XYZ file of C-alpha atoms in Angstrom:
251
model
C 38.559 60.183 82.584
C 37.396 63.806 82.833
C 34.781 64.549 80.349
C 34.812 68.167 78.529
C 32.000 68.862 76.135
C 31.759 71.601 73.561
C 28.621 72.863 71.914
C 28.887 74.510 68.267
C 25.591 76.676 68.538
C 23.920 78.691 70.883
C 20.964 76.657 71.318
C 22.891 73.680 72.655
C 24.777 75.861 74.812
C 21.515 76.635 76.628
C 20.564 73.023 76.736
C 23.832 72.099 78.596
C 23.308 75.225 80.802
C 19.997 73.864 81.840
C 21.155 70.151 82.286
C 23.911 71.252 84.484
C 21.173 73.378 86.732
C 18.740 70.567 86.730
C 21.121 68.106 87.826
C 22.391 70.329 90.592
C 18.657 70.665 91.784
C 18.417 67.188 91.590
C 21.539 66.785 93.981
C 20.260 69.416 96.446
C 16.838 68.917 97.309
C 17.294 65.457 98.810
C 19.448 66.738 101.251
C 18.559 67.952 104.698
C 20.416 71.245 105.554
C 18.849 74.259 105.323
C 21.726 75.705 103.140
C 21.792 72.790 100.830
C 17.942 73.984 100.402
C 18.812 77.838 99.986
C 20.970 77.017 97.121
C 18.317 74.675 95.749
C 16.202 77.619 95.593
C 18.732 79.802 94.138
C 19.119 77.136 91.405
C 15.340 77.133 90.511
C 15.511 80.958 90.012
C 18.576 80.332 87.790
C 16.790 77.684 85.719
C 13.901 80.512 85.760
C 16.314 83.197 84.173
C 17.487 80.814 81.612
C 14.106 79.384 80.584
C 12.516 83.249 80.102
C 14.357 83.287 76.687
C 11.469 83.870 74.462
C 11.876 81.079 71.875
C 13.318 78.239 74.061
C 10.082 76.528 74.677
C 9.748 76.828 70.874
C 13.262 75.426 70.019
C 12.501 72.431 72.153
C 9.463 71.204 70.668
C 10.661 71.839 67.272
C 13.774 69.736 68.388
C 11.603 67.134 69.534
C 9.348 66.867 66.441
C 12.638 66.666 64.365
C 13.891 63.715 66.279
C 10.380 61.901 65.912
C 10.365 62.260 62.276
C 14.116 61.158 61.874
C 13.354 58.364 63.782
C 10.096 57.409 61.952
C 12.048 56.699 58.879
C 13.533 53.864 60.455
C 10.431 52.057 60.649
C 10.678 48.525 58.521
C 14.757 48.620 59.028
C 15.611 44.776 59.674
C 18.598 46.015 61.751
C 16.300 48.220 64.111
C 14.857 47.054 67.045
C 11.026 48.493 66.609
C 10.719 47.989 70.163
C 13.223 49.977 71.150
C 12.401 52.468 68.473
C 8.697 52.451 69.822
C 9.818 52.940 73.385
C 12.003 56.270 72.334
C 9.363 57.465 70.247
C 6.595 56.944 73.021
C 9.265 58.947 75.264
C 9.484 61.782 72.719
C 5.679 61.998 72.415
C 5.154 62.290 76.304
C 7.740 64.916 76.443
C 6.164 66.905 73.604
C 2.816 66.846 75.364
C 3.862 67.510 78.597
C 5.873 70.533 77.365
C 3.144 71.695 74.818
C 0.441 71.620 77.566
C 2.084 73.737 79.766
C 0.787 77.275 79.626
C 3.476 79.951 79.559
C 7.344 79.637 79.747
C 8.738 76.970 82.193
C 8.423 78.117 85.758
C 6.027 81.137 85.054
C 3.446 79.802 87.514
C 6.346 80.411 90.304
C 6.027 84.179 89.281
C 2.706 84.439 90.890
C 4.072 83.604 94.205
C 4.688 86.771 95.743
C 6.804 85.265 98.680
C 9.014 83.224 96.272
C 9.220 86.427 93.999
C 10.506 88.902 97.105
C 13.299 85.911 97.641
C 14.075 86.088 93.880
C 14.347 89.805 93.982
C 16.796 89.747 96.825
C 19.017 86.798 96.136
C 21.366 88.188 93.521
C 22.267 90.882 96.098
C 25.485 89.818 98.193
C 23.885 88.905 101.821
C 20.279 90.150 100.431
C 18.355 87.333 102.177
C 19.618 87.876 105.631
C 16.876 87.231 108.424
C 16.490 90.902 108.979
C 15.899 91.427 105.179
C 13.488 88.526 104.693
C 12.292 87.307 108.161
C 9.503 85.048 106.452
C 12.288 83.276 104.334
C 14.327 82.926 107.703
C 11.562 81.317 109.097
C 11.091 79.022 106.615
C 14.615 77.744 106.643
C 13.721 76.558 110.189
C 11.199 74.129 109.026
C 12.014 70.756 109.212
C 13.866 69.336 106.093
C 10.571 67.520 104.975
C 8.508 70.444 104.896
C 11.308 72.126 102.934
C 11.744 69.452 100.719
C 7.861 69.179 99.924
C 7.996 72.837 99.038
C 10.986 72.455 96.721
C 9.629 69.627 94.892
C 6.382 71.296 94.396
C 8.154 74.440 92.903
C 10.477 72.274 91.054
C 7.475 70.277 89.498
C 6.548 73.040 87.455
C 9.979 72.719 85.533
C 9.727 68.898 85.118
C 8.404 69.032 81.572
C 11.479 71.219 80.658
C 13.795 68.941 82.444
C 12.748 65.733 81.053
C 12.863 67.173 77.521
C 16.488 68.284 77.879
C 17.310 65.309 79.303
C 15.919 63.077 76.233
C 17.429 65.644 73.522
C 20.890 65.661 74.904
C 20.652 61.627 75.402
C 19.944 61.108 71.838
C 22.167 63.556 70.555
C 25.298 61.915 72.463
C 24.290 58.464 71.731
C 25.064 59.597 67.899
C 28.499 60.151 68.248
C 31.344 57.334 67.914
C 34.324 57.786 70.034
C 38.117 57.967 68.242
C 41.219 58.019 69.983
C 43.544 60.930 68.845
C 46.815 62.571 69.461
C 47.755 65.856 69.940
C 51.095 66.714 68.702
C 53.061 68.810 70.885
C 49.578 69.635 72.568
C 48.077 70.697 69.136
C 45.148 68.889 67.251
C 43.130 70.006 64.444
C 40.589 67.926 62.333
C 38.634 69.074 59.395
C 34.972 68.334 59.579
C 33.138 65.973 56.651
C 31.244 68.368 54.198
C 27.381 67.616 54.329
C 27.035 66.969 58.175
C 26.372 69.576 60.847
C 27.588 68.668 64.108
C 26.274 70.060 67.227
C 28.420 68.525 70.010
C 32.009 67.493 70.657
C 32.738 65.724 73.365
C 36.350 64.897 74.840
C 37.660 62.780 77.356
C 41.094 62.877 78.804
C 43.159 60.784 81.555
C 43.273 63.424 84.735
C 46.804 61.789 85.057
C 48.098 63.856 82.451
C 47.406 67.049 84.332
C 46.141 68.818 80.812
C 43.178 71.104 80.217
C 41.962 71.033 76.764
C 41.024 74.459 75.034
C 38.364 73.697 72.451
C 37.221 75.837 69.517
C 35.464 74.955 66.402
C 32.896 75.622 63.653
C 30.927 73.569 60.837
C 34.573 73.203 58.765
C 37.037 72.610 61.758
C 37.557 71.832 65.380
C 40.826 72.655 67.078
C 42.102 71.414 70.667
C 44.931 73.086 72.607
C 46.028 71.484 75.505
C 47.113 73.437 78.503
C 48.606 73.073 82.197
C 47.902 75.149 85.076
C 51.436 75.859 86.332
C 52.619 77.286 90.073
C 52.420 80.690 88.984
C 48.412 80.426 88.819
C 48.416 80.657 84.896
C 47.591 78.467 81.883
C 50.664 77.815 79.563
C 50.773 75.731 76.440
C 51.672 72.316 76.439
C 54.365 70.969 74.070
C 54.430 67.419 74.625
C 52.248 64.717 72.578
C 49.184 63.477 74.359
C 46.282 61.240 73.478
C 42.788 61.693 74.405
C 39.158 60.142 73.231
C 37.247 62.701 70.609
C 33.616 61.946 69.790
C 31.683 64.508 67.442
C 27.824 64.458 67.500
C 25.612 65.102 64.878
């Protein structure tokens, strides 16, 4: 099944973008080729760009606090495992402390590294990191994989508190949803959202064998899915067939 996720607010869009970047970084650093490590460095700079948003750290800390208060309300509930509850709250506490004690924005410490910033200033230019432009960076790419990995892990460690916080918050959000099987009639599906609940994320799983691509839109009142198919002319065309998929709304 292919999983599509649709965020209902800008804050969650930022969280999902960061999660994708952190996962990419985690894939690239363990690899050995210098080209993989080049794109690992590109990813670190992309994370820094996203994390530079003034209110991001504050938003993450507020969300952690909100989840802690919500979970604390479950204490004493006989249907809730106290051990599991304590484990999640402890994890949230650890994320809060690690992120809150970090001075400035995530990755700010890297901006004091002039050599890294010289690479960052040219990395957005097509071909801007050629050997004749950045000979020191070209030489670094010829170090052994272990030396490059050690450097990348050290630079990435400044982003680790943000990464863990994002992972935990998104896991809690995704776990709040209950999957349901739905059907799109003639390629169209709409569902009114219940009053009194604020949904943040829609998750849609669809069989790749159907060769259908969902176009999702939504707000606090309604969600809509239109199924499309990529045809031989390279364009997306509306599907007029009935099709089933799995839908999860996370609040």
